[in-house]
Coordinates of C-alpha atoms in Angstrom, one line a residue:
M1319 CA 104.3 86.3 49.3
P1320 CA 105.6 89.7 48.3
A1321 CA 102.4 90.5 46.5
F1322 CA 100.6 90.1 49.8
W1323 CA 102.6 92.9 51.2
K1324 CA 102.3 95.0 48.0
D1325 CA 98.4 94.5 48.2
L1326 CA 98.6 95.6 52.1
D1327 CA 100.5 98.7 51.0
K1328 CA 97.6 99.5 48.7
L1329 CA 95.1 99.1 51.5
Q1330 CA 96.7 101.7 54.0
E1331 CA 94.2 104.5 52.8
Y1332 CA 91.2 102.4 53.6
V1333 CA 91.9 99.7 56.5
R1334 CA 93.4 100.0 59.9
F1335 CA 95.3 97.3 61.1
V1336 CA 96.1 96.3 64.5
Y1337 CA 99.2 94.1 65.5
T1338 CA 100.0 92.8 68.9
G1339 CA 102.9 90.8 69.9
Q1340 CA 106.4 90.8 71.4
A1341 CA 109.1 93.5 70.5
E1342 CA 111.2 91.5 68.8
A1343 CA 108.8 89.9 66.4
Y1344 CA 107.3 93.2 65.7
Q1345 CA 110.6 94.8 64.7
K1346 CA 111.5 91.7 62.5
L1347 CA 108.0 92.2 60.8
R1348 CA 108.9 95.9 60.0
R1349 CA 112.4 95.3 59.0
E1350 CA 111.9 92.0 56.9
R1351 CA 108.4 92.6 55.5
L1352 CA 107.1 96.2 55.8
G1353 CA 110.3 97.9 54.9
A1354 CA 111.0 95.8 52.0
D1355 CA 107.5 95.3 50.3
A1356 CA 105.2 97.9 52.0
G1357 CA 107.1 101.0 52.8
S1358 CA 104.1 103.4 52.1
F1359 CA 102.2 101.3 54.6
Q1360 CA 105.0 101.4 57.1
D1361 CA 105.5 105.1 57.1
R1362 CA 101.9 105.5 58.2
I1363 CA 102.1 103.2 61.2
E1364 CA 101.5 104.7 64.5
E1365 CA 102.8 102.9 67.8
V1366 CA 100.4 102.9 70.7
S1367 CA 101.1 101.4 73.9
V1368 CA 98.5 99.6 75.8
K1369 CA 97.1 101.8 78.7
C1370 CA 95.5 100.6 82.0
V1371 CA 91.9 101.0 82.7
T1372 CA 90.2 102.4 85.9
D1373 CA 88.8 100.1 88.5
Q1374 CA 85.4 101.2 87.5
E1375 CA 86.0 100.4 83.9
R1376 CA 87.3 97.0 84.8
I1377 CA 84.4 96.2 86.8
E1378 CA 82.0 97.2 83.8
W1379 CA 84.3 95.4 81.4
V1380 CA 84.0 91.9 83.6
D1381 CA 80.3 92.4 84.1
A1382 CA 79.9 92.7 80.2
L1383 CA 81.6 89.6 79.6
F1384 CA 79.8 87.7 82.2
N1385 CA 76.6 88.9 80.9
R1386 CA 77.6 88.2 77.3
Y1387 CA 79.1 84.7 77.4
L1388 CA 77.0 83.4 80.1
D1389 CA 73.6 84.5 79.1
R1390 CA 72.8 86.7 82.0
S1391 CA 72.2 90.0 83.1
G1392 CA 73.5 90.2 86.7
G1393 CA 77.2 90.6 85.7
A1394 CA 80.0 88.9 87.9
S1395 CA 79.9 88.6 91.8
S1396 CA 81.7 90.7 94.2
F1397 CA 83.6 87.5 95.0
V1398 CA 84.7 87.2 91.3
H1399 CA 85.5 90.9 91.0
D1400 CA 87.9 90.7 94.0
F1401 CA 89.5 87.9 92.5
F1402 CA 90.1 90.2 89.4
E1403 CA 91.3 93.2 91.3
A1404 CA 93.9 90.9 92.9
N1405 CA 95.1 89.0 89.9
A1406 CA 94.5 91.2 86.9
G1407 CA 94.7 94.7 88.5
R1408 CA 93.9 97.5 85.7
H1409 CA 95.9 95.9 82.8
P1410 CA 93.7 95.1 79.7
Y1411 CA 95.9 92.2 79.0
L1412 CA 95.7 90.6 82.5
I1413 CA 91.9 91.3 82.5
S1414 CA 91.6 89.4 79.2
L1415 CA 94.0 86.8 80.3
V1416 CA 92.2 86.1 83.6
S1417 CA 88.7 86.6 81.9
Y1418 CA 89.4 83.8 79.1
H1419 CA 90.3 81.1 81.6
V1420 CA 87.6 82.1 84.1
L1421 CA 84.9 82.3 81.6
G1422 CA 86.1 79.2 79.7
A1423 CA 86.0 77.1 82.9
I1424 CA 82.5 78.2 83.9
K1425 CA 81.0 78.1 80.4
R1426 CA 82.4 74.4 79.8
D1427 CA 80.8 73.5 83.1
L1428 CA 77.3 75.0 82.1
L1429 CA 77.4 73.3 78.7
E1430 CA 78.2 69.9 80.4
H1431 CA 75.6 70.3 83.0
P1432 CA 72.5 72.3 81.3
E1433 CA 70.6 72.1 84.5
Q1434 CA 73.1 74.3 86.3
D1435 CA 72.4 78.0 86.7
F1436 CA 75.4 80.3 87.4
D1437 CA 73.7 81.9 90.0
G1438 CA 73.2 78.3 91.6
Y1439 CA 76.9 78.1 92.0
K1440 CA 77.9 78.0 95.6
T1441 CA 81.2 79.8 96.7
P1442 CA 83.3 76.6 96.9
T1443 CA 82.4 75.5 93.4
L1444 CA 82.9 78.9 92.1
N1445 CA 86.1 79.2 93.8
G1446 CA 87.3 76.0 92.1
F1447 CA 86.9 77.7 88.8
L1448 CA 89.2 80.6 90.1
E1449 CA 91.7 78.4 91.5
N1450 CA 92.0 76.5 88.3
A1451 CA 92.3 80.0 86.3
L1452 CA 94.9 81.2 88.6
K1453 CA 97.1 77.9 88.1
A1454 CA 96.6 78.5 84.2
I1455 CA 97.5 82.1 84.2
E1456 CA 100.5 81.7 86.4
Q1457 CA 103.3 81.1 83.8
P1458 CA 101.9 83.5 81.0
R1459 CA 101.5 86.2 83.5
R1460 CA 105.0 85.9 84.7
D1461 CA 106.3 85.7 81.4
F1462 CA 104.5 89.0 80.5
F1463 CA 105.9 90.6 83.9
A1464 CA 109.3 89.5 82.8
S1465 CA 108.8 91.0 79.2
L1466 CA 107.8 94.3 80.6
V1467 CA 110.9 94.5 83.1
D1468 CA 113.3 93.4 80.7
S1469 CA 112.4 96.0 78.0
L1470 CA 113.3 98.6 80.8
D1471 CA 116.7 100.6 80.9
H1472 CA 118.7 100.6 84.1
E1473 CA 117.1 103.8 85.4
H1474 CA 113.6 102.7 84.9
R1475 CA 114.0 99.5 86.6
F1476 CA 115.7 101.0 89.4
D1477 CA 112.6 103.2 89.9
L1478 CA 110.4 100.2 89.7
E1479 CA 112.5 98.3 92.3
C1480 CA 112.2 101.5 94.4
L1481 CA 108.5 101.5 94.1
A1482 CA 108.2 97.7 94.9
R1483 CA 110.2 98.3 98.2
A1484 CA 108.0 101.3 99.1
V1485 CA 104.8 99.2 98.5
A1486 CA 106.1 96.5 100.7
L1487 CA 107.0 98.8 103.5
E1488 CA 103.7 100.4 103.2
E1489 CA 101.9 97.3 103.5
K1490 CA 103.8 96.4 106.6
E1491 CA 102.9 99.6 108.2
R1492 CA 99.2 99.1 107.1
M1493 CA 99.0 95.7 109.0
L1494 CA 100.5 97.4 112.3
I1495 CA 97.7 99.9 112.3
P1496 CA 95.2 97.6 114.3
A1497 CA 97.8 97.0 116.9
L1498 CA 98.7 100.6 117.1
E1499 CA 95.0 101.4 117.9
K1500 CA 94.9 98.7 120.7
G1501 CA 97.7 100.6 122.4
D1502 CA 100.2 97.8 122.0
P1503 CA 103.6 99.1 123.5
N1504 CA 105.7 97.2 120.9
V1505 CA 104.2 98.8 117.9
N1506 CA 106.0 102.1 118.2
S1507 CA 109.2 100.7 118.1
M1508 CA 108.3 98.6 115.1
F1509 CA 107.2 101.5 113.3
Q1510 CA 110.7 103.1 114.3
D1511 CA 112.3 100.1 112.6
L1512 CA 110.5 100.7 109.4
A1513 CA 111.2 104.3 109.4
G1514 CA 114.8 103.4 109.8
E1515 CA 114.8 101.7 106.3
G1516 CA 114.0 104.9 104.8
D1517 CA 111.5 106.0 102.2
P1518 CA 112.2 104.7 98.5
R1519 CA 109.6 106.9 97.2
E1520 CA 112.1 109.8 97.6
S1521 CA 114.2 108.1 94.9
L1522 CA 111.6 108.0 92.1
H1523 CA 112.0 110.2 89.2
P1524 CA 108.5 111.9 88.2
D1525 CA 109.3 111.7 84.3
R1526 CA 110.3 108.0 84.5
L1527 CA 107.2 107.3 86.5
Q1528 CA 105.1 109.1 83.9
W1529 CA 106.6 107.2 81.2
M1530 CA 106.1 103.8 82.7
E1531 CA 102.5 104.8 83.5
A1532 CA 102.1 105.7 79.6
N1533 CA 103.2 102.3 78.8
G1534 CA 101.0 100.4 81.0
L1535 CA 103.2 99.6 83.9
L1536 CA 102.0 102.0 86.5
V1537 CA 98.9 103.8 87.5
N1538 CA 98.3 107.1 89.4
A1539 CA 101.9 108.1 88.5
D1540 CA 101.4 111.9 88.3
E1541 CA 103.1 112.0 91.6
S1542 CA 105.4 109.7 93.2
R1543 CA 103.4 109.6 96.5
S1544 CA 100.3 108.2 94.6
A1545 CA 102.1 105.9 92.1
Q1546 CA 101.2 102.4 92.3
F1547 CA 101.7 99.2 90.1
M1548 CA 99.1 98.3 87.5
A1549 CA 98.4 95.1 89.4
K1550 CA 99.3 93.6 93.0
S1551 CA 100.8 90.7 91.3
F1552 CA 103.0 92.7 89.3
A1553 CA 104.1 94.5 92.6
A1554 CA 104.6 91.0 94.1
Y1555 CA 106.6 89.9 91.1
V1556 CA 108.9 92.9 91.1
F1557 CA 109.7 92.8 94.6
E1558 CA 110.3 89.1 94.5
V1559 CA 112.4 88.7 91.5
Y1560 CA 114.2 92.1 91.6
A1561 CA 113.9 94.3 94.7
K1562 CA 114.2 91.4 97.2
S1563 CA 117.4 90.1 95.6
N1564 CA 119.2 93.4 96.5
L1565 CA 118.2 93.4 100.0
L1566 CA 120.7 92.3 102.8
R1567 CA 120.4 88.5 102.5
D1568 CA 121.3 87.9 106.1
Q1569 CA 117.8 89.9 107.3
P1570 CA 114.8 87.5 107.5
E1571 CA 111.7 88.9 106.2
D1572 CA 108.7 89.7 108.4
V1573 CA 106.3 87.1 109.3
V1574 CA 102.6 87.6 109.8
I1575 CA 100.4 84.7 111.3
S1576 CA 96.8 84.9 112.1
L1577 CA 95.6 82.4 114.5
L1578 CA 92.5 81.9 116.7
S1579 CA 92.7 83.6 120.2
S1580 CA 91.8 81.8 123.4
K1581 CA 89.3 84.6 124.2
P1582 CA 85.8 83.6 122.8
G1583 CA 84.9 85.5 119.6
M1584 CA 88.1 87.0 118.9
V1585 CA 91.2 86.5 116.5
R1586 CA 94.7 87.2 117.5
T1587 CA 97.3 88.4 114.9
I1588 CA 101.0 87.9 115.9
V1589 CA 103.6 90.4 114.2
R1590 CA 107.1 89.7 114.5
G1591 CA 109.8 92.0 112.8
R1592 CA 113.4 91.5 112.2
G1593 CA 114.2 91.6 116.0
A1594 CA 113.1 89.5 118.8
R1595 CA 110.1 91.5 119.5
A1596 CA 106.8 90.4 118.6
T1597 CA 103.4 92.2 119.0
M1598 CA 99.8 91.0 119.2
S1599 CA 96.4 92.3 118.3
D1600 CA 93.0 91.0 119.1
K1601 CA 89.9 91.8 117.1
P1602 CA 86.3 90.4 117.1
L1603 CA 85.9 87.4 115.0
P1604 CA 82.2 87.0 113.4
S1605 CA 80.8 83.4 113.9
A1606 CA 80.3 83.2 110.2
V1607 CA 83.9 83.8 109.3
R1608 CA 85.0 81.4 112.1
D1609 CA 82.8 78.5 110.7
E1610 CA 84.0 79.2 107.3
F1611 CA 87.6 79.3 108.4
M1612 CA 87.2 75.8 110.0
Q1613 CA 85.4 74.4 106.9
N1614 CA 88.1 75.7 104.7
F1615 CA 91.0 74.7 106.8
S1616 CA 89.7 71.2 107.2
G1617 CA 89.4 70.9 103.4
Y1618 CA 93.0 72.3 103.0
I1619 CA 94.4 69.9 105.1
R1620 CA 92.6 66.7 103.3
Q1621 CA 93.7 68.0 100.1
R1622 CA 97.4 68.3 101.2
F1623 CA 97.5 64.7 102.2
H1624 CA 95.4 63.5 99.4
P1625 CA 95.8 65.9 96.5
G1626 CA 93.3 65.4 93.6
Q1627 CA 90.7 63.5 96.0
V1628 CA 89.2 66.6 97.9
L1629 CA 88.0 69.9 96.2
M1630 CA 89.0 72.6 98.8
H1631 CA 86.1 74.8 100.0
N1632 CA 88.2 78.1 99.4
P1633 CA 91.6 77.3 98.9
A1634 CA 92.4 81.0 98.1
C1635 CA 92.5 81.4 101.9
F1636 CA 95.5 79.5 102.1
L1637 CA 97.4 80.5 99.0
A1638 CA 101.2 80.7 100.1
Q1639 CA 102.8 83.6 98.5
K1640 CA 105.9 82.8 96.4
R1641 CA 108.0 83.8 99.5
S1642 CA 108.2 81.3 102.2
A1643 CA 109.8 81.1 105.6
T1644 CA 112.0 78.2 106.4
T1645 CA 112.2 76.8 109.9
S1646 CA 114.6 74.1 110.9
C1647 CA 113.5 71.0 112.7
P1648 CA 116.1 69.9 115.1
S1649 CA 117.0 66.4 115.4
S1650 CA 115.6 64.4 118.2
R1651 CA 117.3 62.1 120.6
R1652 CA 115.5 59.2 119.1
G1653 CA 117.6 59.6 115.6
I1654 CA 114.9 61.4 113.6
S1655 CA 117.0 63.3 110.9
K1656 CA 116.9 67.0 110.5
G1657 CA 114.5 68.5 108.0
I1658 CA 113.1 71.9 106.7
W1659 CA 109.6 72.7 106.9
R1660 CA 108.3 75.4 104.5
T1661 CA 105.5 77.5 105.8
P1662 CA 103.4 80.4 104.0
L1663 CA 104.8 83.8 104.6
R1664 CA 101.3 84.7 105.3
I1665 CA 98.0 82.8 106.0
P1666 CA 95.0 85.4 106.0
L1667 CA 92.2 84.2 108.3
S1668 CA 89.5 86.2 106.8
C1669 CA 88.9 85.8 103.0

């Protein structure tokens, strides 16, 4: 075995090697193998962290993969690109992880059904591939996120938590904009409540942000106001696992529920904050969106009662985020025992 490493040492003038892996395994390799038997090779090692790509580069990357492995020229559909944006973001590892499972599932189906053409897939069928891919990537993606955060010192992790809280607050503000435009009298007070929580971005340190961007955790980190996580899924993970655990535990999360309005052709969104106030906003509901919602919701209900028997038309519309709101069901006079009903924090109506 030592002969191999000595031969590797001789090749350092001619060959470039790329090693990817976890930090502990990499350091063990350098300490036990390279340091002992290939010192010259080790001295010339250059460590390069994986950096994020732009949104356009991700789109071109995914299109090229679909063209190559599915023998087509049209690239991926906008539906697929939206899935990659939400679940892979701009990190090369996540893009590769999602691509492997999505393309693998589609390619297997095309090989098993030669008469099937990719362009002939309807949205429910294509969504089934994406849903299966989402389940497959969930654990390795969480492991990857955990390894990123665990590698940080206290100060960098603090900045990451602050940014996660900032992103969450900004999302709440964004969801209040439609009600503000409608002139809802309760919205101003809700904005004041959010403002009272302060601006977590003021605590961000520019040098630490830029370091995390260079190491693939963040993007657009030249300024604290523009800094974002490299993927929405990473932001949600940091908020759920780290930032949320440091918030006051007696403060319930905001709950946003979209539902059909009694007005024809309208959808009503009810937003309830941490107080007793609730604000409502109505907006037009296109008939096509309404019909798709009813079809998807019907399939979702059937699958919940008969898992595995019914393929949801578009289950992504009803994916519950990891955070869930709990509602107690009081005991009735007939002796029905008290229970807990867990409901999604958010149920987006239009997907």
